[in-house]
Each structure stands twice: as C-alpha cells, then as structure tokens.
Short mmCIF file of C-alpha atoms and ligand atoms in Angstrom, two decimals:
data_model
loop_
_atom_site.label_atom_id
_atom_site.label_comp_id
_atom_site.label_asym_id
_atom_site.label_seq_id
_atom_site.Cartn_x
_atom_site.Cartn_y
_atom_site.Cartn_z
CA MET A 1 -46.91 9.63 49.52
CA ASP A 2 -48.29 10.09 46.40
CA GLU A 3 -47.31 12.35 43.27
CA GLN A 4 -48.32 15.81 45.01
CA GLY A 5 -45.73 15.25 47.60
CA PRO A 6 -43.44 15.42 49.63
CA LEU A 7 -41.68 18.74 48.90
CA HIS A 8 -38.36 18.20 47.51
CA GLN A 9 -35.87 20.41 49.30
CA PRO A 10 -32.94 21.26 46.85
CA VAL A 11 -29.54 21.02 48.54
CA LEU A 12 -27.12 23.76 49.03
CA PRO A 13 -29.83 26.31 47.49
CA ALA A 14 -27.75 29.47 47.66
CA GLU A 15 -24.29 27.89 47.00
CA VAL A 16 -25.83 26.65 43.80
CA VAL A 17 -27.33 30.04 42.79
CA SER A 18 -23.83 31.60 43.77
CA ALA A 19 -21.88 28.94 41.70
CA LEU A 20 -24.19 29.47 38.67
CA ALA A 21 -24.91 33.03 38.70
CA PRO A 22 -28.13 32.99 36.77
CA GLN A 23 -28.63 36.80 37.13
CA ARG A 24 -27.00 36.51 34.14
CA GLY A 25 -29.91 35.46 32.40
CA GLY A 26 -29.45 32.99 29.39
CA LEU A 27 -29.75 29.08 28.78
CA PHE A 28 -29.32 26.90 31.97
CA VAL A 29 -29.24 22.81 31.68
CA ASP A 30 -30.38 21.38 34.60
CA CYS A 31 -29.13 17.73 33.94
CA THR A 32 -30.77 16.00 37.08
CA VAL A 33 -33.84 18.27 37.17
CA GLY A 34 -35.90 15.98 39.90
CA ALA A 35 -38.66 17.81 41.29
CA GLY A 36 -37.18 20.98 39.92
CA GLY A 37 -36.40 22.62 43.11
CA HIS A 38 -32.93 23.82 41.75
CA ALA A 39 -34.42 24.71 38.18
CA ARG A 40 -37.01 27.04 40.02
CA LEU A 41 -34.29 28.72 41.78
CA LEU A 42 -32.46 29.40 38.63
CA LEU A 43 -35.72 30.72 37.10
CA GLU A 44 -36.08 32.95 40.03
CA SER A 45 -32.81 34.20 39.94
CA GLY A 46 -32.86 35.13 36.33
CA ALA A 47 -32.16 32.45 34.12
CA THR A 48 -34.09 33.10 30.98
CA ARG A 49 -34.59 29.40 29.83
CA VAL A 50 -34.06 25.93 31.51
CA ILE A 51 -33.85 22.61 29.83
CA GLY A 52 -34.55 19.86 32.50
CA ILE A 53 -33.41 16.58 32.02
CA ASP A 54 -33.99 13.47 33.98
CA ARG A 55 -34.14 9.57 33.44
CA ASP A 56 -36.84 9.08 35.64
CA THR A 57 -40.40 10.10 34.08
CA SER A 58 -42.03 10.33 37.45
CA ALA A 59 -39.50 13.13 38.56
CA LEU A 60 -40.61 14.90 35.08
CA ARG A 61 -43.93 14.98 36.46
CA HIS A 62 -42.80 16.46 39.91
CA ALA A 63 -40.65 19.11 37.81
CA ALA A 64 -43.81 20.13 35.59
CA ARG A 65 -45.65 20.97 38.48
CA THR A 66 -42.86 22.78 40.56
CA LEU A 67 -41.95 24.89 37.34
CA ALA A 68 -45.47 25.45 35.82
CA PRO A 69 -45.13 29.34 36.42
CA TRP A 70 -42.18 29.48 33.81
CA SER A 71 -43.74 26.80 31.56
CA ALA A 72 -42.83 28.89 28.50
CA GLN A 73 -39.07 29.15 29.60
CA VAL A 74 -38.84 25.38 30.39
CA GLU A 75 -38.58 22.41 28.58
CA LEU A 76 -38.32 19.00 30.31
CA VAL A 77 -36.55 16.09 28.45
CA HIS A 78 -36.69 12.48 29.20
CA GLY A 79 -33.23 11.16 28.93
CA ASP A 80 -29.80 10.50 30.24
CA TYR A 81 -27.39 13.24 30.86
CA ARG A 82 -24.69 10.87 29.62
CA THR A 83 -26.35 11.90 26.20
CA LEU A 84 -25.89 15.26 26.99
CA ALA A 85 -24.54 16.44 23.59
CA GLN A 86 -27.40 14.28 21.38
CA ILE A 87 -29.92 16.20 23.91
CA LEU A 88 -28.35 19.78 23.05
CA ASP A 89 -27.85 18.66 19.37
CA ASP A 90 -31.34 17.91 18.66
CA ARG A 91 -32.46 21.19 19.97
CA GLY A 92 -29.92 23.22 17.93
CA VAL A 93 -28.14 24.38 21.29
CA ALA A 94 -24.37 24.80 20.72
CA ALA A 95 -23.62 26.23 24.07
CA VAL A 96 -25.18 27.17 27.23
CA ASP A 97 -24.61 29.33 30.19
CA GLY A 98 -24.91 27.20 32.90
CA LEU A 99 -25.14 23.58 33.64
CA LEU A 100 -25.91 21.79 36.81
CA ALA A 101 -25.71 18.21 37.87
CA ASP A 102 -27.19 17.10 41.46
CA LEU A 103 -26.06 13.52 41.06
CA GLY A 104 -27.64 10.16 42.65
CA VAL A 105 -31.16 9.41 43.60
CA SER A 106 -33.66 11.84 45.16
CA SER A 107 -35.46 11.71 48.46
CA ILE A 108 -38.62 11.42 46.34
CA GLN A 109 -37.44 8.17 44.60
CA LEU A 110 -36.27 6.94 48.21
CA ASP A 111 -39.59 7.44 49.84
CA THR A 112 -42.13 6.55 47.20
CA PRO A 113 -43.64 3.20 47.81
CA GLY A 114 -43.16 0.64 45.16
CA ARG A 115 -39.70 1.71 43.53
CA GLY A 116 -37.80 -0.97 45.64
CA PHE A 117 -35.12 1.49 46.82
CA SER A 118 -36.26 1.16 50.61
CA PHE A 119 -35.26 -1.42 53.38
CA ARG A 120 -38.04 0.16 55.40
CA ARG A 121 -40.89 -1.35 53.48
CA ASP A 122 -41.31 -4.81 51.87
CA GLU A 123 -42.06 -4.44 47.95
CA PRO A 124 -40.88 -5.75 44.89
CA LEU A 125 -36.97 -5.11 44.49
CA ASP A 126 -36.61 -2.99 41.52
CA MET A 127 -34.47 0.54 42.23
CA ARG A 128 -34.46 1.50 38.73
CA MET A 129 -34.59 5.31 38.45
CA ASP A 130 -35.65 4.78 34.85
CA VAL A 131 -38.03 1.95 34.84
CA THR A 132 -38.23 1.63 31.10
CA SER A 133 -35.03 0.45 30.72
CA GLY A 134 -32.35 -1.61 32.25
CA GLU A 135 -32.90 -4.72 34.89
CA PRO A 136 -34.50 -4.36 38.01
CA ALA A 137 -32.32 -5.14 41.25
CA ALA A 138 -33.78 -8.45 41.62
CA ALA A 139 -33.01 -9.71 38.19
CA VAL A 140 -29.24 -8.26 38.65
CA LEU A 141 -29.26 -10.20 42.02
CA ALA A 142 -30.27 -13.42 40.16
CA GLY A 143 -27.57 -13.16 37.85
CA ILE A 144 -24.36 -11.42 39.34
CA ASP A 145 -21.54 -13.69 40.06
CA GLU A 146 -20.85 -13.71 44.23
CA ALA A 147 -17.09 -12.50 43.73
CA ASP A 148 -18.50 -9.86 41.45
CA LEU A 149 -21.50 -8.79 44.26
CA SER A 150 -19.01 -9.03 46.96
CA ARG A 151 -16.98 -6.13 44.85
CA VAL A 152 -20.10 -4.27 44.14
CA ILE A 153 -21.09 -4.07 48.03
CA PHE A 154 -17.51 -3.12 49.10
CA GLU A 155 -16.86 -0.46 46.67
CA TYR A 156 -20.18 1.09 46.11
CA GLY A 157 -21.53 0.63 49.83
CA GLU A 158 -17.96 0.89 51.49
CA GLU A 159 -19.36 -2.16 53.57
CA ARG A 160 -16.82 -4.17 55.13
CA TYR A 161 -18.79 -7.16 55.79
CA ALA A 162 -19.39 -7.36 51.97
CA ARG A 163 -17.72 -10.83 51.41
CA ARG A 164 -20.33 -12.12 54.13
CA ILE A 165 -23.19 -10.54 52.66
CA ALA A 166 -22.31 -11.55 49.34
CA ARG A 167 -22.09 -15.18 50.49
CA ALA A 168 -25.43 -15.11 52.47
CA ILE A 169 -27.22 -13.43 49.51
CA ALA A 170 -25.83 -16.44 47.03
CA ARG A 171 -27.07 -19.07 49.64
CA ALA A 172 -30.36 -17.52 49.78
CA ARG A 173 -30.96 -17.23 46.24
CA SER A 174 -30.04 -20.74 45.45
CA GLU A 175 -33.19 -21.52 47.92
CA ALA A 176 -35.32 -19.30 46.07
CA PRO A 177 -35.21 -16.07 43.85
CA ILE A 178 -35.00 -12.82 45.97
CA THR A 179 -37.72 -10.56 44.74
CA THR A 180 -38.55 -8.18 47.67
CA THR A 181 -36.72 -5.46 49.62
CA GLY A 182 -37.89 -7.02 52.89
CA ARG A 183 -36.39 -10.61 52.25
CA LEU A 184 -32.92 -8.53 50.89
CA ALA A 185 -32.77 -6.66 53.96
CA GLU A 186 -33.29 -9.60 56.33
CA ILE A 187 -30.81 -11.72 54.59
CA VAL A 188 -28.09 -8.72 54.99
CA ARG A 189 -29.11 -8.07 58.72
CA ARG A 190 -28.61 -11.74 59.55
CA ALA A 191 -25.48 -11.78 57.66
CA ILE A 192 -23.90 -9.23 59.65
CA PRO A 193 -22.63 -9.61 63.34
CA ARG A 194 -24.91 -8.64 66.25
CA ARG A 195 -22.66 -5.54 66.96
CA GLY A 196 -21.65 -4.79 63.55
CA TYR A 197 -23.74 -1.69 63.30
CA THR A 198 -25.79 0.16 66.07
CA ARG A 199 -26.42 3.48 64.41
CA ILE A 200 -27.68 2.61 60.88
CA ASP A 201 -29.58 -0.23 59.56
CA PRO A 202 -27.13 -2.89 58.52
CA ALA A 203 -28.89 -3.16 55.37
CA THR A 204 -28.07 0.50 54.63
CA ARG A 205 -24.67 0.20 52.62
CA THR A 206 -25.70 -3.01 50.70
CA PHE A 207 -29.03 -1.50 49.41
CA GLN A 208 -27.04 1.78 48.32
CA ALA A 209 -24.34 -0.27 46.51
CA LEU A 210 -26.75 -2.25 44.77
CA ARG A 211 -28.80 0.74 43.91
CA ILE A 212 -25.56 2.37 42.24
CA HIS A 213 -25.00 -0.51 40.49
CA VAL A 214 -28.26 -1.21 38.92
CA ASN A 215 -28.38 2.51 37.83
CA ARG A 216 -24.67 2.34 36.65
CA GLU A 217 -24.45 5.73 38.55
CA LEU A 218 -20.64 5.85 38.13
CA ASP A 219 -20.39 4.70 34.65
CA GLY A 220 -19.68 7.61 31.95
CA LEU A 221 -19.36 10.45 34.92
CA GLU A 222 -16.14 11.61 33.56
CA VAL A 223 -17.20 11.66 29.93
CA PHE A 224 -20.28 13.68 30.85
CA LEU A 225 -18.39 16.23 32.89
CA ARG A 226 -16.21 16.86 29.91
CA THR A 227 -19.07 17.11 27.46
CA ALA A 228 -20.77 19.35 29.72
CA ALA A 229 -17.64 21.46 30.33
CA ALA A 230 -17.11 21.57 26.17
CA ARG A 231 -20.61 22.83 25.93
CA LEU A 232 -19.90 25.90 28.01
CA ALA A 233 -20.35 29.55 26.40
CA PRO A 234 -17.79 32.02 27.29
CA ALA A 235 -18.33 32.79 31.08
CA GLY A 236 -20.48 29.83 31.33
CA ARG A 237 -20.72 27.97 34.44
CA LEU A 238 -20.99 24.54 35.86
CA ALA A 239 -21.89 22.88 39.07
CA ILE A 240 -21.60 19.68 40.04
CA ILE A 241 -22.82 17.74 43.44
CA ALA A 242 -21.84 14.66 44.51
CA PHE A 243 -23.24 12.46 47.54
CA HIS A 244 -20.83 9.53 47.44
CA SER A 245 -16.97 9.89 47.91
CA LEU A 246 -16.27 7.81 44.63
CA GLU A 247 -18.43 10.07 42.50
CA ASP A 248 -17.02 13.11 44.27
CA ARG A 249 -13.25 11.72 43.36
CA VAL A 250 -14.20 11.58 39.84
CA VAL A 251 -15.40 15.25 39.80
CA LYS A 252 -12.57 16.76 41.68
CA HIS A 253 -10.11 14.75 39.44
CA THR A 254 -11.86 15.61 36.06
CA LEU A 255 -12.35 19.13 36.82
CA ARG A 256 -9.03 19.55 37.98
CA ALA A 257 -7.63 17.85 34.79
CA MET A 258 -9.40 19.68 32.34
CA GLN A 259 -8.39 22.95 34.22
CA SER A 260 -4.50 22.12 33.82
CA ALA A 261 -4.77 20.71 30.46
CA GLY A 262 -6.68 23.97 29.01
CA ASP A 263 -8.59 22.76 26.22
CA VAL A 264 -11.44 24.48 27.49
CA PRO A 265 -10.27 27.41 29.58
CA LEU A 266 -11.79 26.44 32.78
CA ARG A 267 -11.04 27.77 36.52
CA LEU A 268 -12.29 26.23 39.33
CA LEU A 269 -14.24 28.18 41.28
CA THR A 270 -14.28 25.58 44.65
CA ARG A 271 -10.67 24.91 45.57
CA ARG A 272 -12.36 22.91 48.03
CA PRO A 273 -15.89 21.33 47.72
CA VAL A 274 -18.91 23.47 49.39
CA THR A 275 -20.59 21.73 51.79
CA ALA A 276 -23.87 22.43 53.73
CA ALA A 277 -23.87 24.52 56.91
CA ASP A 278 -25.38 23.14 60.13
CA ASP A 279 -28.57 24.36 59.93
CA GLU A 280 -29.19 23.36 56.22
CA VAL A 281 -28.20 19.55 57.56
CA ALA A 282 -30.75 20.19 60.62
CA ARG A 283 -33.44 20.88 58.14
CA ASN A 284 -32.57 18.55 55.57
CA PRO A 285 -30.64 15.41 56.42
CA ARG A 286 -29.70 14.33 52.83
CA ALA A 287 -27.69 17.58 52.40
CA ARG A 288 -25.27 16.10 55.09
CA SER A 289 -23.00 14.07 52.43
CA ALA A 290 -23.53 16.89 49.62
CA LYS A 291 -20.39 18.06 48.16
CA LEU A 292 -20.55 20.96 45.56
CA ARG A 293 -18.01 21.72 42.92
CA ALA A 294 -18.08 24.37 40.31
CA ALA A 295 -16.04 25.90 37.49
CA VAL A 296 -16.26 28.71 34.83
CA ARG A 297 -15.28 29.11 31.52
CA GLU A 298 -12.76 32.03 31.35
CA ASP A 299 -11.48 32.70 27.76
CA LEU A 300 -8.50 35.06 27.36
CA GLU A 301 -10.33 38.28 26.57
CA GLU A 302 -12.49 37.98 29.50
CA ALA A 303 -10.15 37.21 32.00
CA ALA A 304 -7.74 40.11 31.05
C1 LIG B 1 -30.79 14.00 43.62
S1 LIG B 1 -31.93 14.29 42.64
C2 LIG B 1 -32.08 15.88 41.88
C3 LIG B 1 -32.91 16.78 42.56
C4 LIG B 1 -33.03 18.29 42.05
N1 LIG B 1 -31.87 18.91 41.87
C5 LIG B 1 -34.32 19.09 42.68
O1 LIG B 1 -33.85 20.08 43.13
O2 LIG B 1 -35.50 18.59 42.96
C6 LIG B 1 -31.21 13.44 41.20
C7 LIG B 1 -32.31 13.29 40.06
O3 LIG B 1 -31.45 12.75 38.79
C8 LIG B 1 -31.92 11.99 38.23
N2 LIG B 1 -30.76 11.08 37.83
C9 LIG B 1 -29.83 10.29 38.06
N3 LIG B 1 -28.97 9.83 37.17
C10 LIG B 1 -29.32 10.33 35.82
C11 LIG B 1 -28.96 10.25 34.62
N4 LIG B 1 -27.93 9.52 34.28
N5 LIG B 1 -29.29 10.97 33.91
C12 LIG B 1 -30.48 11.91 34.19
N6 LIG B 1 -30.96 12.24 35.53
C13 LIG B 1 -30.31 11.02 36.46
C14 LIG B 1 -32.62 11.01 39.28
O4 LIG B 1 -33.57 10.45 38.49
C15 LIG B 1 -33.10 11.89 40.13
O5 LIG B 1 -34.42 12.40 39.87
#
C-alpha cells in the first residue's frame, strides 16, 4: 500500500461526534490525528478550527490529504501529545473547545510495508511510530534484560507464555542479533506449545507488547489527560479512545479522579465506556476493542 491508501476508517465516528459536540463550533485539538478521519468528521460537523497532532510524519501526510478541503482551518503539528501544553502555548492557545485522543497505533502503520510492526511480512524490526526519535525494536530487543522482556510481554501483551518467549528470544539473540520481523515471529511461534494458540498467530501478543514498549505508549498518559482537562474552555469536551485494557484503566481512573477532586469542574459523559456496535465491528474489525470515554467541563454558572 502506498501513501494514497488504504482509506483509514475512524472508529466510533458517530459516538465521537456526539461526545465532542463540534456543532458548537470553536477550536478542537485532535491529539492523534492519524489519517485525519476523526478530524474531518469534526470539521464536517461544525468545528471552526482544528489542530491535529501526530508523532508520525507519514500520518501527517495522510491527514493533509484528507483535510485538504479545510486547509485554511487546520494546522498539523509533528509532535507528541505528551507535550500538549507546550504545543498550545507555542500557538498562544489558552483553552480549547474539544480534545480527542484515539490512542495507539493506526491500521495504516500496521499495514504499511517497511514499518516493522507486522509479523505478516519479513522486514527490518523497527516499530517506531516516530522514526525520527527513539530506538527501533531491534535495538531494544538487543539490550533488554530477559526478566524485563518477560514482564513487558506479560503485561503489555497479556501473554501467558511470556517467560518461555523471553527465554527463547534471549537464547536466539546470543546466536545472532534479531533484526527482522520474520525471525522474531519464528522464534515466538517455536517457543509456544503447539496447541497454545489456534485462532490468532502466536506472535500477535508479543508483537503488540514490543510495540507498546518501543513507543512508551502507556508512559505519561495520566499526565496528558490532566493537561488536556486543564485546557478545556467552559463547556469544553474531552474524548479518549483506548484499545488496550491497561490504557483504558488509566483513562477510567484518571477521569473519575479528576471528577471527584473537582480541580477542573469535569463531569463524565460515559459511566461505562462506549463500544462499537456489531455492524461497525463487521465493517472495521479494529473497532472491536475500542473503548470511548468522554467528559465535559461544566462550570457552576453553566450547570445552574
Ligand atoms: C489510532 S490512530 C488515529 C487515527 C485517527 N483518529 C484517524 O481518524 O485517522 C493513532 C495515531 O496516534 C499517533 N500517536 C500515538 N501516540 C502518539 C503520541 N504520544 N503523540 C502523538 N501522536 C501519537 C499514531 O502515530 C497514530 O497515527
């Protein structure tokens, strides 16, 4: 697939629009703009201005194409949402009307050859969303201690054979560095008992775990959520989509804690996470594990 495609389908499209209420107009920040699918929905539904952030420069190229009809209203920023405060300060933006984060990796990143995310092709083991910084997965695998690797695979991959897999990787790398997705996938497949997996490729969970570790996907999530909430204008809304239970747990606890503490007058719009309906999952399998949580800033005079 080249840079033109495939068309990325944003998950929970109607639910995101309902949570963020862009028909109010105003400034919306898409902290993970990706191919621009959600940002386009926000603009089509009434958002006046969008700042789209992504740490992946190739995602920003996709977003620029998707959002070309609104180019006068859109600014795309290469950056990490964990530096949200700085990104807004640099633009003189004190408060925003809505903020979206659709966490994790995109299907484009997973499907584009050469990025090293997939065990379905044999290619250099990279897995970085931002190829301009950090260490590729091959370097991480070369340096990580076996016990730490086992913990990463267990926690981020929820992989019950984590210890065996970490041992097999440690043994294999002592023979030759593991530099390709194909070799890593083979090592993992051979480390798992024959009947360990039947429905998914045995390498799936290890690849997911390594990707989360390489991109530090869970680091700084709570601080980001607190920054995002603090930057909401009165009646501003926040919507977060998580795909991993660890990620969703941080989102759930942080939103609840902020609501109880009351530093920002935040009210949860979702007591339970919003998930995709069966027809969306049938169209877009990636939506199966998506969980949306949202909140609104409700200042006293408004609530009254
Ligand atoms: C699930 S996709 C978003 C898709 C997007 N909502 C759309 O409709 O096309 C997640 C995107 O977030 C980006 N991303 C992940 N972590 C990030 C971070 N810490 N800062 C900025 N972007 C990040 C990824 O590079 C990826 O493009």
